[in-house]
CSV table of C-alpha atoms and ligand atoms in Angstrom, one decimal:
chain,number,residue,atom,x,y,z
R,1,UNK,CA,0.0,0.0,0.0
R,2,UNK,CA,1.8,3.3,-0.7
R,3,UNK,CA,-0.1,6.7,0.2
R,4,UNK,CA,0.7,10.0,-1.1
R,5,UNK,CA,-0.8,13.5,-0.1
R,6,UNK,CA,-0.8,16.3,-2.1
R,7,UNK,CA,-1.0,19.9,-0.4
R,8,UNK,CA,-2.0,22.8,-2.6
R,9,UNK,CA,-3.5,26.1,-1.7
R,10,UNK,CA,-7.0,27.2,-3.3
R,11,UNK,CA,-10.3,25.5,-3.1
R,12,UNK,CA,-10.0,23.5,-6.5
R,13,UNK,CA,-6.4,21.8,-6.1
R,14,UNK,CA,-6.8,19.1,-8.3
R,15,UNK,CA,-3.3,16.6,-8.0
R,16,UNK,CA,-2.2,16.7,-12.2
R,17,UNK,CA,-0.4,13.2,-11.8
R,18,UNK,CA,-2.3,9.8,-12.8
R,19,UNK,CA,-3.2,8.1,-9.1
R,20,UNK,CA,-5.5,10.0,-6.7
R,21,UNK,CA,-3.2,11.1,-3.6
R,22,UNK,CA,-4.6,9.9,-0.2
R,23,UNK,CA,-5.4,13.1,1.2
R,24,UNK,CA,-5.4,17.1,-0.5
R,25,UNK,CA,-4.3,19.4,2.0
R,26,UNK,CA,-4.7,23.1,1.3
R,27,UNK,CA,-2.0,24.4,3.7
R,28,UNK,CA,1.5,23.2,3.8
R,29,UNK,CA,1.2,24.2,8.1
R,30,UNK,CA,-1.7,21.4,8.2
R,31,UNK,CA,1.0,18.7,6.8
R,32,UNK,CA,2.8,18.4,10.1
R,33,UNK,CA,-0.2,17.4,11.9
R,34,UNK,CA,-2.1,15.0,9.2
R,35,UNK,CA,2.1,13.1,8.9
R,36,UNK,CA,2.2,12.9,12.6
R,37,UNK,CA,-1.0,11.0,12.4
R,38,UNK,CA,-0.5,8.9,9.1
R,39,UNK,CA,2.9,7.2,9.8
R,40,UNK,CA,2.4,5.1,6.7
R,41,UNK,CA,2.2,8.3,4.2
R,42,UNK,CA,5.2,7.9,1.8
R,43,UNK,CA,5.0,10.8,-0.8
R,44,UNK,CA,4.1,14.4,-0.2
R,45,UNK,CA,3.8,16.0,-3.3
R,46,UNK,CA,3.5,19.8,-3.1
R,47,UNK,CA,2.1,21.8,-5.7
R,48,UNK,CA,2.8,24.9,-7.6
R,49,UNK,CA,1.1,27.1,-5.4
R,50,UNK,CA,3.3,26.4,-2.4
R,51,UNK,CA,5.7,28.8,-1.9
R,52,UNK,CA,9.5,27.8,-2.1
R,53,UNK,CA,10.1,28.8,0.9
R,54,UNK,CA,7.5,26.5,2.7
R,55,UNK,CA,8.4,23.8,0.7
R,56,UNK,CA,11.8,24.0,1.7
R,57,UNK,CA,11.2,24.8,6.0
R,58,UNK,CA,8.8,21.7,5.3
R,59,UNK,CA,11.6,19.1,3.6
R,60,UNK,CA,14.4,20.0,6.0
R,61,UNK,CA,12.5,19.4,9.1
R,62,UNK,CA,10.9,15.6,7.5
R,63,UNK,CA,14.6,15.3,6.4
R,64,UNK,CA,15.5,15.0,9.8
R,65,UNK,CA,12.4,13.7,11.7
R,66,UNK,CA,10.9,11.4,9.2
R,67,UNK,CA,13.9,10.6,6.4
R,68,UNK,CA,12.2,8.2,4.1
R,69,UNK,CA,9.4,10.3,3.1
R,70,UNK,CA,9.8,11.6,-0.4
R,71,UNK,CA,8.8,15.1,-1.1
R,72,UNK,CA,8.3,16.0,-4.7
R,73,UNK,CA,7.7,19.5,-5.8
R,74,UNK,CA,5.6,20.7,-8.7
R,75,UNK,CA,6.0,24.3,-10.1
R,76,UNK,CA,5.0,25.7,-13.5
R,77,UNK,CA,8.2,25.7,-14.6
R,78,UNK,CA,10.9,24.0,-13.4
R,79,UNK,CA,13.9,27.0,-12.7
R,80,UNK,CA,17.4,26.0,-12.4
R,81,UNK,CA,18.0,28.6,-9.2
R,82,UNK,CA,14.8,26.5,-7.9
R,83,UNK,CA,16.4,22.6,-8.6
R,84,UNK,CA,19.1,23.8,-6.5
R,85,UNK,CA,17.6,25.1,-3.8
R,86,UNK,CA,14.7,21.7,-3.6
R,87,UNK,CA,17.9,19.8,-3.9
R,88,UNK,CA,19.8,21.2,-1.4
R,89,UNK,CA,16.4,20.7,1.3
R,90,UNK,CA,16.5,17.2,0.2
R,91,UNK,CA,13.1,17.5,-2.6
R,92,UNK,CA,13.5,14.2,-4.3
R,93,UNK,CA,12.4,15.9,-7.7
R,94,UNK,CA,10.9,19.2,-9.5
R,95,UNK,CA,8.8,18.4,-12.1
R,96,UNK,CA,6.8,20.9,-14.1
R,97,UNK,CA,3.1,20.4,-13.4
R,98,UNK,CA,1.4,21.0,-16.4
R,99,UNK,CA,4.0,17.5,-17.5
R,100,UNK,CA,1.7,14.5,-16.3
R,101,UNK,CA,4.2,11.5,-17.4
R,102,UNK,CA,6.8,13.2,-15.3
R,103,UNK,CA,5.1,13.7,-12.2
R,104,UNK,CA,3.8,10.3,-12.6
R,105,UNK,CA,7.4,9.2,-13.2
R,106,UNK,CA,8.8,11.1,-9.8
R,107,UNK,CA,6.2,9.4,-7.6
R,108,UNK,CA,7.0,6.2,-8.4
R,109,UNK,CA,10.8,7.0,-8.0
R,110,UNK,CA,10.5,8.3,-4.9
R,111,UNK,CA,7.8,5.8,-4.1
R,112,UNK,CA,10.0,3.5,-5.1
R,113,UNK,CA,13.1,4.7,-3.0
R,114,UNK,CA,11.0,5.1,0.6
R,115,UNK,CA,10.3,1.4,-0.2
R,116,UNK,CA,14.0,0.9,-0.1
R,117,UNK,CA,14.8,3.1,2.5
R,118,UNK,CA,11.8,2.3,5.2
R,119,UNK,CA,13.4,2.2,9.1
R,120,UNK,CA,9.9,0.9,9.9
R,121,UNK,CA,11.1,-2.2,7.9
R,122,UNK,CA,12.8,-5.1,10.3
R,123,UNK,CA,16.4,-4.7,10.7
R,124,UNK,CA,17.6,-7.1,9.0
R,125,UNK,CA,21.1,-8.5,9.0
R,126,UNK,CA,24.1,-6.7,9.8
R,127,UNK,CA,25.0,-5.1,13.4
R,128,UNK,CA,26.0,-1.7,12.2
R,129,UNK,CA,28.9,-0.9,14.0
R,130,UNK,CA,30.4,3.0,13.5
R,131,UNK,CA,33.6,4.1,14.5
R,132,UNK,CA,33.4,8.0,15.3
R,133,UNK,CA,35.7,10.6,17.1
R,134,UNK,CA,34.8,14.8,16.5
R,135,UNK,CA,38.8,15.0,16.0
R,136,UNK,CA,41.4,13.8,13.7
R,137,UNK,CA,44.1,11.0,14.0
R,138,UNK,CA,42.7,9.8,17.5
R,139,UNK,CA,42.6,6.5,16.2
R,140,UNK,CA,39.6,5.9,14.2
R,141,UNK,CA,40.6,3.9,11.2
R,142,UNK,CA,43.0,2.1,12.9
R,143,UNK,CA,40.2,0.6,15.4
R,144,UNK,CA,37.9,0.0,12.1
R,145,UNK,CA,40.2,-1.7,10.0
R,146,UNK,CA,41.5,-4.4,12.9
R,147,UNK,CA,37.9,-4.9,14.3
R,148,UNK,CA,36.3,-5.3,10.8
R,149,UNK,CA,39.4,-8.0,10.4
R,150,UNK,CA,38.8,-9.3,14.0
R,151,UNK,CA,35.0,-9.7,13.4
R,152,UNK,CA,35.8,-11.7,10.2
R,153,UNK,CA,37.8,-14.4,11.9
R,154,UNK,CA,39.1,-15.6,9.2
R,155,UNK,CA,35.9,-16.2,7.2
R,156,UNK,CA,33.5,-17.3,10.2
R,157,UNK,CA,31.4,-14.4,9.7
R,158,UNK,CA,30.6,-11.9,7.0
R,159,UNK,CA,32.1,-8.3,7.5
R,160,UNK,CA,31.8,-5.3,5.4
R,161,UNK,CA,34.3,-2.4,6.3
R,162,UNK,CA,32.8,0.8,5.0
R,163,UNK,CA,34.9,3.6,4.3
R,164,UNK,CA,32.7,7.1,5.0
R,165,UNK,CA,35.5,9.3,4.9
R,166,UNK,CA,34.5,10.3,1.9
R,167,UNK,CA,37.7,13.1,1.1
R,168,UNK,CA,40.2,11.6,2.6
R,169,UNK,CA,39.3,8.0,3.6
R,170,UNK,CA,42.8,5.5,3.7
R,171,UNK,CA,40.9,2.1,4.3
R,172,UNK,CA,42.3,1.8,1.2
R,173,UNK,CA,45.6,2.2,2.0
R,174,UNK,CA,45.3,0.4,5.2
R,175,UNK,CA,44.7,-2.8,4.0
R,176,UNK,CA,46.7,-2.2,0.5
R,177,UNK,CA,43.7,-2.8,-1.7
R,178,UNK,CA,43.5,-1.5,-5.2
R,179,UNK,CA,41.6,1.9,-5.8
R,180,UNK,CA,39.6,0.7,-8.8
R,181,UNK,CA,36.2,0.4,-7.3
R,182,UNK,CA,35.0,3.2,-4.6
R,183,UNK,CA,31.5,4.4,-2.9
R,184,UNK,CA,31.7,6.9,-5.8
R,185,UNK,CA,30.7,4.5,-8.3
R,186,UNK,CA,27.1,4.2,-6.7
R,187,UNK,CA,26.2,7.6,-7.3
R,188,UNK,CA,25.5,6.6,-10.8
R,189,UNK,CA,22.8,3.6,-9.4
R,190,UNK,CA,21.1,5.8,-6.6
R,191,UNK,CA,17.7,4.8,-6.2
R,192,UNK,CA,18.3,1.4,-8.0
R,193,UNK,CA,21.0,-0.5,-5.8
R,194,UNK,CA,20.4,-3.9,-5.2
R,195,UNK,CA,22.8,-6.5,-3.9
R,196,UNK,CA,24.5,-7.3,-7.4
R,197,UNK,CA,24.9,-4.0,-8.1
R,198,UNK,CA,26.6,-3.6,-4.9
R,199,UNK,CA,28.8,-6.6,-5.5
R,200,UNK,CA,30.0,-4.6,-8.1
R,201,UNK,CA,31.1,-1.5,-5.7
R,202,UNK,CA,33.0,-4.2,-3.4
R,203,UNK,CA,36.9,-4.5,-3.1
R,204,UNK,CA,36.9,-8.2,-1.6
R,205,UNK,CA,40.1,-8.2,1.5
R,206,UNK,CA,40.4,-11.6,2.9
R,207,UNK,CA,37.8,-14.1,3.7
R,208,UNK,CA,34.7,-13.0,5.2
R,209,UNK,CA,36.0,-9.8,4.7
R,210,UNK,CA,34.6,-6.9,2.1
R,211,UNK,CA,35.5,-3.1,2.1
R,212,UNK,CA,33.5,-0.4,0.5
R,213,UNK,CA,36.5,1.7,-0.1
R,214,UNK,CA,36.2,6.2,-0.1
R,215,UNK,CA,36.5,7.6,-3.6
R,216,UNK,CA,40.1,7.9,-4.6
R,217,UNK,CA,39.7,11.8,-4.7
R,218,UNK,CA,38.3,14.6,-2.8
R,219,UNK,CA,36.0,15.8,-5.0
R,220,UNK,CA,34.5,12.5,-6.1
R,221,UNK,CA,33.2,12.6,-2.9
R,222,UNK,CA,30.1,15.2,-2.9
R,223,UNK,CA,28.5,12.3,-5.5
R,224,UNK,CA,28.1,10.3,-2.0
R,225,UNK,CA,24.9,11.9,-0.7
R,226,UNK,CA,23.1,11.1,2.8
R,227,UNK,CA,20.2,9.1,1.3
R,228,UNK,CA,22.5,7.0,-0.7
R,229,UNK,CA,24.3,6.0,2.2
R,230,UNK,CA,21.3,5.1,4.0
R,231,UNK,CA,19.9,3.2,0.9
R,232,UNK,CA,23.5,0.9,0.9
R,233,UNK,CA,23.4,0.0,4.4
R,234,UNK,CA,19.6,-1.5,3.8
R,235,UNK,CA,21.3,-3.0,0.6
R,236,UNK,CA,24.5,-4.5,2.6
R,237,UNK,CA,22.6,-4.9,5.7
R,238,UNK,CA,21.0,-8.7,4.4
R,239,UNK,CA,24.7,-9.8,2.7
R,240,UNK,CA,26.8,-9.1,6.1
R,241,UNK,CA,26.7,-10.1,9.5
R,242,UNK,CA,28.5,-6.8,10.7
R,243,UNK,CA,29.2,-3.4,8.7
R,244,UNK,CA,32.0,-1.3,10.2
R,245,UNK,CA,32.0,2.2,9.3
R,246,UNK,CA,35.0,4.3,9.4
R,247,UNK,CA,33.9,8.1,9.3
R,248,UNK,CA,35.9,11.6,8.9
R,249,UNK,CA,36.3,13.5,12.0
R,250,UNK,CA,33.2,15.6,11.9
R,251,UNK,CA,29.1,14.7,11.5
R,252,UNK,CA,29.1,14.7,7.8
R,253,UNK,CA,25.7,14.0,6.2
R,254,UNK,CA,26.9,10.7,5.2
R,255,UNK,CA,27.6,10.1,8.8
R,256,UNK,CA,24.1,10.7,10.0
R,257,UNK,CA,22.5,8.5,7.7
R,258,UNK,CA,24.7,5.6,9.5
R,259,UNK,CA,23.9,7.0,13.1
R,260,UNK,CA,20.4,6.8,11.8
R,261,UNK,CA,21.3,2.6,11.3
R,262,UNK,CA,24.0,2.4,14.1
R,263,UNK,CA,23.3,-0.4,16.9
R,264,UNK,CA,26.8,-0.1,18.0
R,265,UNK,CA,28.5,3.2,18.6
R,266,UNK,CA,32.8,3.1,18.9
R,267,UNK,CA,34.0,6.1,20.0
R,268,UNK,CA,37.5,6.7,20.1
R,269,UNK,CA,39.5,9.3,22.6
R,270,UNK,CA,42.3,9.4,23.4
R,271,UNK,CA,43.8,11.1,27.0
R,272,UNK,CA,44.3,14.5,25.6
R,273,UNK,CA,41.8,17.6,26.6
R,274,UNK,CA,41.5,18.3,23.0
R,275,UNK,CA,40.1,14.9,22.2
R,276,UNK,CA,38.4,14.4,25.3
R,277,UNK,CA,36.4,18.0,25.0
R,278,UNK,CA,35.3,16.4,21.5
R,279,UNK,CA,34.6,13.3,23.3
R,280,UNK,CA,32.2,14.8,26.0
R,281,UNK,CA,30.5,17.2,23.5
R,282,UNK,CA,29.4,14.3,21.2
R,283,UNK,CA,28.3,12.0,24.5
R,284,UNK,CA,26.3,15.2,25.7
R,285,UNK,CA,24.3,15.1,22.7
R,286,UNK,CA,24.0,10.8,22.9
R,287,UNK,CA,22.7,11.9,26.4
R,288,UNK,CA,20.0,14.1,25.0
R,289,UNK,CA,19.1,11.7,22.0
R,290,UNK,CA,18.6,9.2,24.8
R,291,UNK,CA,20.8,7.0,22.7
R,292,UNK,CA,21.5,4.1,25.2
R,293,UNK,CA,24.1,4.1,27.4
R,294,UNK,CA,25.3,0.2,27.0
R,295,UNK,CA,25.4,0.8,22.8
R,296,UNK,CA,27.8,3.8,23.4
R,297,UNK,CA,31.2,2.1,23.9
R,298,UNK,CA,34.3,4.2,24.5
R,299,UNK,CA,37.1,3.2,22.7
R,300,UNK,CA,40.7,4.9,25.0
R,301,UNK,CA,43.5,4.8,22.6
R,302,UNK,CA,47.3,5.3,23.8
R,303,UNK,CA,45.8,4.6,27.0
R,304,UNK,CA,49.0,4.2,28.5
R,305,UNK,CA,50.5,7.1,27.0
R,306,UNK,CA,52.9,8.5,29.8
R,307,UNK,CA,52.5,12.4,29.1
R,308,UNK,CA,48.7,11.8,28.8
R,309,UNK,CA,46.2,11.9,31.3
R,310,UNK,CA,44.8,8.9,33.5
R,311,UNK,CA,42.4,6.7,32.4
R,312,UNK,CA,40.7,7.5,35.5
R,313,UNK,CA,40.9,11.5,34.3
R,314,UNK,CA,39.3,10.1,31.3
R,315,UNK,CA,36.5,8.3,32.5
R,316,UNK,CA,35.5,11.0,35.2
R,317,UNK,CA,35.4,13.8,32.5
R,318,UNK,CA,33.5,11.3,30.5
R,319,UNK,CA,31.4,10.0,33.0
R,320,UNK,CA,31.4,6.5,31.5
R,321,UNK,CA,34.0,4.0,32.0
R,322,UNK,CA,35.7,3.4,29.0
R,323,UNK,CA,35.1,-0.4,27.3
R,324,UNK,CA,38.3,-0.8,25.7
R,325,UNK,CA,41.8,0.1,26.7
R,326,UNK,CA,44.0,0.1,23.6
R,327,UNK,CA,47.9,0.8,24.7
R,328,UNK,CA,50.4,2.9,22.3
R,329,UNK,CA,52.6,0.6,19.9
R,330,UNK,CA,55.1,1.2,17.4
R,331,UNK,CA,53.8,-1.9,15.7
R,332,UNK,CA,50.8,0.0,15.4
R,333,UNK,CA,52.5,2.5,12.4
R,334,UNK,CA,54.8,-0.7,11.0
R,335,UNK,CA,51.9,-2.3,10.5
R,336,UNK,CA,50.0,0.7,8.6
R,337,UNK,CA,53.5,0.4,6.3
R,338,UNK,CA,52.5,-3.3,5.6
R,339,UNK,CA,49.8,-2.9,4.7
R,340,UNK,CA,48.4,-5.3,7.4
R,341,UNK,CA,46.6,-4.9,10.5
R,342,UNK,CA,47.8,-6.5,13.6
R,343,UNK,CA,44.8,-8.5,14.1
R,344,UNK,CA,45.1,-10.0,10.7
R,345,UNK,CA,48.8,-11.4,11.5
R,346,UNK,CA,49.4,-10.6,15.2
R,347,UNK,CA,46.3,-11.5,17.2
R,348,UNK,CA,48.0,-11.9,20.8
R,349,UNK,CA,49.2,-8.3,20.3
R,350,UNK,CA,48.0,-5.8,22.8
R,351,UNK,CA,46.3,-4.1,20.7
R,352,UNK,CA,45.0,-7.0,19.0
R,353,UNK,CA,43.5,-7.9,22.0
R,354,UNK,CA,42.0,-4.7,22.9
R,355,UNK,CA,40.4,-4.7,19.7
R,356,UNK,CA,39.1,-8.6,20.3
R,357,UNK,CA,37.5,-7.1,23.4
R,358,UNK,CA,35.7,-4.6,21.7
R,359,UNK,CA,34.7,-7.3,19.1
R,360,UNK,CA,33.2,-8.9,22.4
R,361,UNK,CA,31.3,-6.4,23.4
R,362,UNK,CA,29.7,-5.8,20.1
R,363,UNK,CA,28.9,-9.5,19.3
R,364,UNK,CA,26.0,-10.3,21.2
R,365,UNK,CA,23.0,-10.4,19.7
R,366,UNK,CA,20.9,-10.9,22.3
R,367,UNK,CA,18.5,-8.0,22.7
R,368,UNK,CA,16.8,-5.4,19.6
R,369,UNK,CA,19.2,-3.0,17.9
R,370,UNK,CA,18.8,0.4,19.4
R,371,UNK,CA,17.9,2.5,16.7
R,372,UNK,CA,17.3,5.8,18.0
R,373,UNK,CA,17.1,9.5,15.4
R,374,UNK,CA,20.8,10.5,16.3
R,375,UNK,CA,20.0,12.7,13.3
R,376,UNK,CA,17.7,15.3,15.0
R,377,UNK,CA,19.9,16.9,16.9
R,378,UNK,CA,23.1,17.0,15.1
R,379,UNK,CA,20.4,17.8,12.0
R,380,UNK,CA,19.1,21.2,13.9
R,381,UNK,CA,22.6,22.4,13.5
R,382,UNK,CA,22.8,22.1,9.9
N,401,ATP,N1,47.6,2.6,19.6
N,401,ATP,C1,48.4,3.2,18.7
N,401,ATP,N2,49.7,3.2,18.9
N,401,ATP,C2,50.5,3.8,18.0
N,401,ATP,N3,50.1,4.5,17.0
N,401,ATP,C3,48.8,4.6,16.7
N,401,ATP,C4,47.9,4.0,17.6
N,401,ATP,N4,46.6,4.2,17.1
N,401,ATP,C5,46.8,5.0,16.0
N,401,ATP,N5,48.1,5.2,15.8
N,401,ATP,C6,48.7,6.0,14.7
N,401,ATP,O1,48.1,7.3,14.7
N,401,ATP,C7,47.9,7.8,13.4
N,401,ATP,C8,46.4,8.1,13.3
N,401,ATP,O2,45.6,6.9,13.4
N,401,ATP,P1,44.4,6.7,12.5
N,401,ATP,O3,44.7,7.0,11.0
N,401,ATP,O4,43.8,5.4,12.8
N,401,ATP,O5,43.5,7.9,13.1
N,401,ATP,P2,42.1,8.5,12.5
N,401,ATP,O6,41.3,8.9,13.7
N,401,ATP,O7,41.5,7.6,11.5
N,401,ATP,O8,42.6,9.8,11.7
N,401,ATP,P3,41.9,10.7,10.7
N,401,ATP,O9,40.9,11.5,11.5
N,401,ATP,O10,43.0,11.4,10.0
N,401,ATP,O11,41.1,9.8,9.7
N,401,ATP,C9,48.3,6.7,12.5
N,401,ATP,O12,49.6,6.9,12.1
N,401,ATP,C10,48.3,5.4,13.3
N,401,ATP,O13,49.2,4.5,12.9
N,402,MG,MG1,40.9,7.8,9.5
């Protein structure tokens, strides 16, 4: 069953696509209320008489509180200052009104992608693990490459490392894989991705083991948008019994749309104030989201770094005892230059075994993922 409403001011709105929308509304303000009571609506199509403006408030606060609604907007003509405005709100699609095969043609894409992208669908698969820090070089894709190959064990599960760094990712480099294939390549199959297609985008690393590797160059990048992100995870979610996802070291949009699928959140600190401010900041706003406290596990890298402070400093200032003490290790940077982590070759290492710990704590299964909108609040700030 999909249901679309169509909003238009004036008394005789009539909707110029094919199927009869669900509902007319004659006020964009009314929408709010009617979607808060209609969790099933899909499509909200707004029509020519709704002022940019609205249209726009109206998309960035669904984009945030309700992402897998499509929003398509008609106008009488379809203005290139006006695509990239709808765009930037997150409208699926402009389409000129008075064109009935195209409007019809939008609804079913977007129809077609809220199918795809529906949180209210069982999570199925993967434990979405995400490896964030609010600073650079703490640690980050150092703890996702060895837990993605610690989670593998050698071929006894299925383990998808995705790479969200998205400018400067170096999965890549990390595990000395070949830069022909990249998250980039998706752009061109948005809205379309099923698994073959994203057997295609995968750079396979050693058995059990996949990575979805950062384009090779900055600007390759900006193709990666927030909704594709969220559509490959529901893609990679049914092939993989864990996805580990490196990220840059700021909330990108890319980044919220895996918070949005997250059951398992790795952040990484290490005993600096700079690192720990960005720690506490992020954990304030998990406090407010209500994300839960036992998903949220604190990963202390160089925890036995001598000029640093205690790991008791640490966990006071975070208020949260950390689940993983990872020490400092020279083997850690030789290993970057051999292209292979120490969990792959070295698994009694210290930091091995840290890592193996924190594979522990994220392997149970036992209880629902926790999905909870880490979007909103990071999405206000936008
Ligand atoms: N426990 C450790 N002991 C020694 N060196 C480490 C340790 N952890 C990380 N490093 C080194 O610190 C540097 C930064 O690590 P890494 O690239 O994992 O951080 P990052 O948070 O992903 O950085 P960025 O924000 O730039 O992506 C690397 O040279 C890495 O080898
Ligand atoms: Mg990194």
């Amino acid at each position: 069953m999909t249901m679309t409403i169509y909003c238009e001011p004036g008394p005789d709105a009539t909707f110029p696509g094919s199927a009869e929308p669900a509902y007319a509304v004659p006020e964009p303000s009314l929408l709010p209320a009617l979607l808060a009571d209609r969790p099933e609506a899909q499509l909200v199509v707004l029509g020519p008489g709704v002022p940019l403006a609205e249209a726009v408030a109206f998309t960035t606060r669904q984009r945030v509180e309700r992402p897998a609604l499509g929003v398509v907007l008609l106008r009488e003509q379809v203005e290139v200052t006006v695509l990239a405005e709808a765009m930037r709100a997150g409208i699926r699609e402009v389409v000129a009104a008075g064109d009935r095969a195209a409007v019809d043609a939008a609804c079913a894409r977007s129809l077609e992608l809220t199918r795809r992208l529906n949180p209210a669908a069982p999570a199925a698969g993967a434990q979405v693990i995400t490896v964030f820090a609010g600073k650079g070089g703490v640690g980050k894709s150092t703890v996702a490459t060895n837990l993605a190959v610690t989670l593998a064990a050698g071929g006894r599960r299925r383990v998808c490392l995705v790479d969200l760094d998205l400018q400067f990712g170096d999965v890549g480099i990390l595990l000395q894989l070949p830069p022909d294939r990249s998250l980039a390549d998706a752009a061109a199959m948005a809205g379309r991705l099923d698994e073959d297609a994203v057997r295609s985008l995968i750079t396979p690393y050693r058995p059990g083991l996949d990575a979805l590797l950062a384009p090779a160059g900055p600007a390759e990048g900006d193709q990666v948008g927030r909704e594709l992100v969220t559509e490959l995870l529901s893609v990679l979610a049914p092939m993989y019994d864990f996805i580990v996802v490196d990220t840059p070291p700021y909330v990108s949009d890319q980044v919220l749309a895996a918070l949005d699928r997250t059951d398992w959140f790795a952040l990484v600190v290490t005993p600096d104030l700079p690192a720990l401010k960005s720690a506490r900041l992020t954990l304030t706003t998990f406090e407010m989201l209500e994300y839960p406290a036992d998903r949220r596990l604190i990963v202390l890298n160089r925890a036995d770094s001598e000029v640093g402070l205690t790991v008791a400093d640490v966990e006071k200032a975070l208020g949260q005892p950390a689940a993983v003490l990872m020490p400092s290790s020279r083997d850690v940077p030789m290993s970057v230059n051999r292209g292979v982590p120490l969990a792959a070759d070295r698994p009694a290492h210290p930091v091995a075994r840290a890592i193996a710990d924190l594979a522990a704590r994220c392997g149970a299964r036992d209880d629902a993922p926790a999905r909870r909108p880490m979007a909103r609040l990071f999405g206000r700030r936008r």
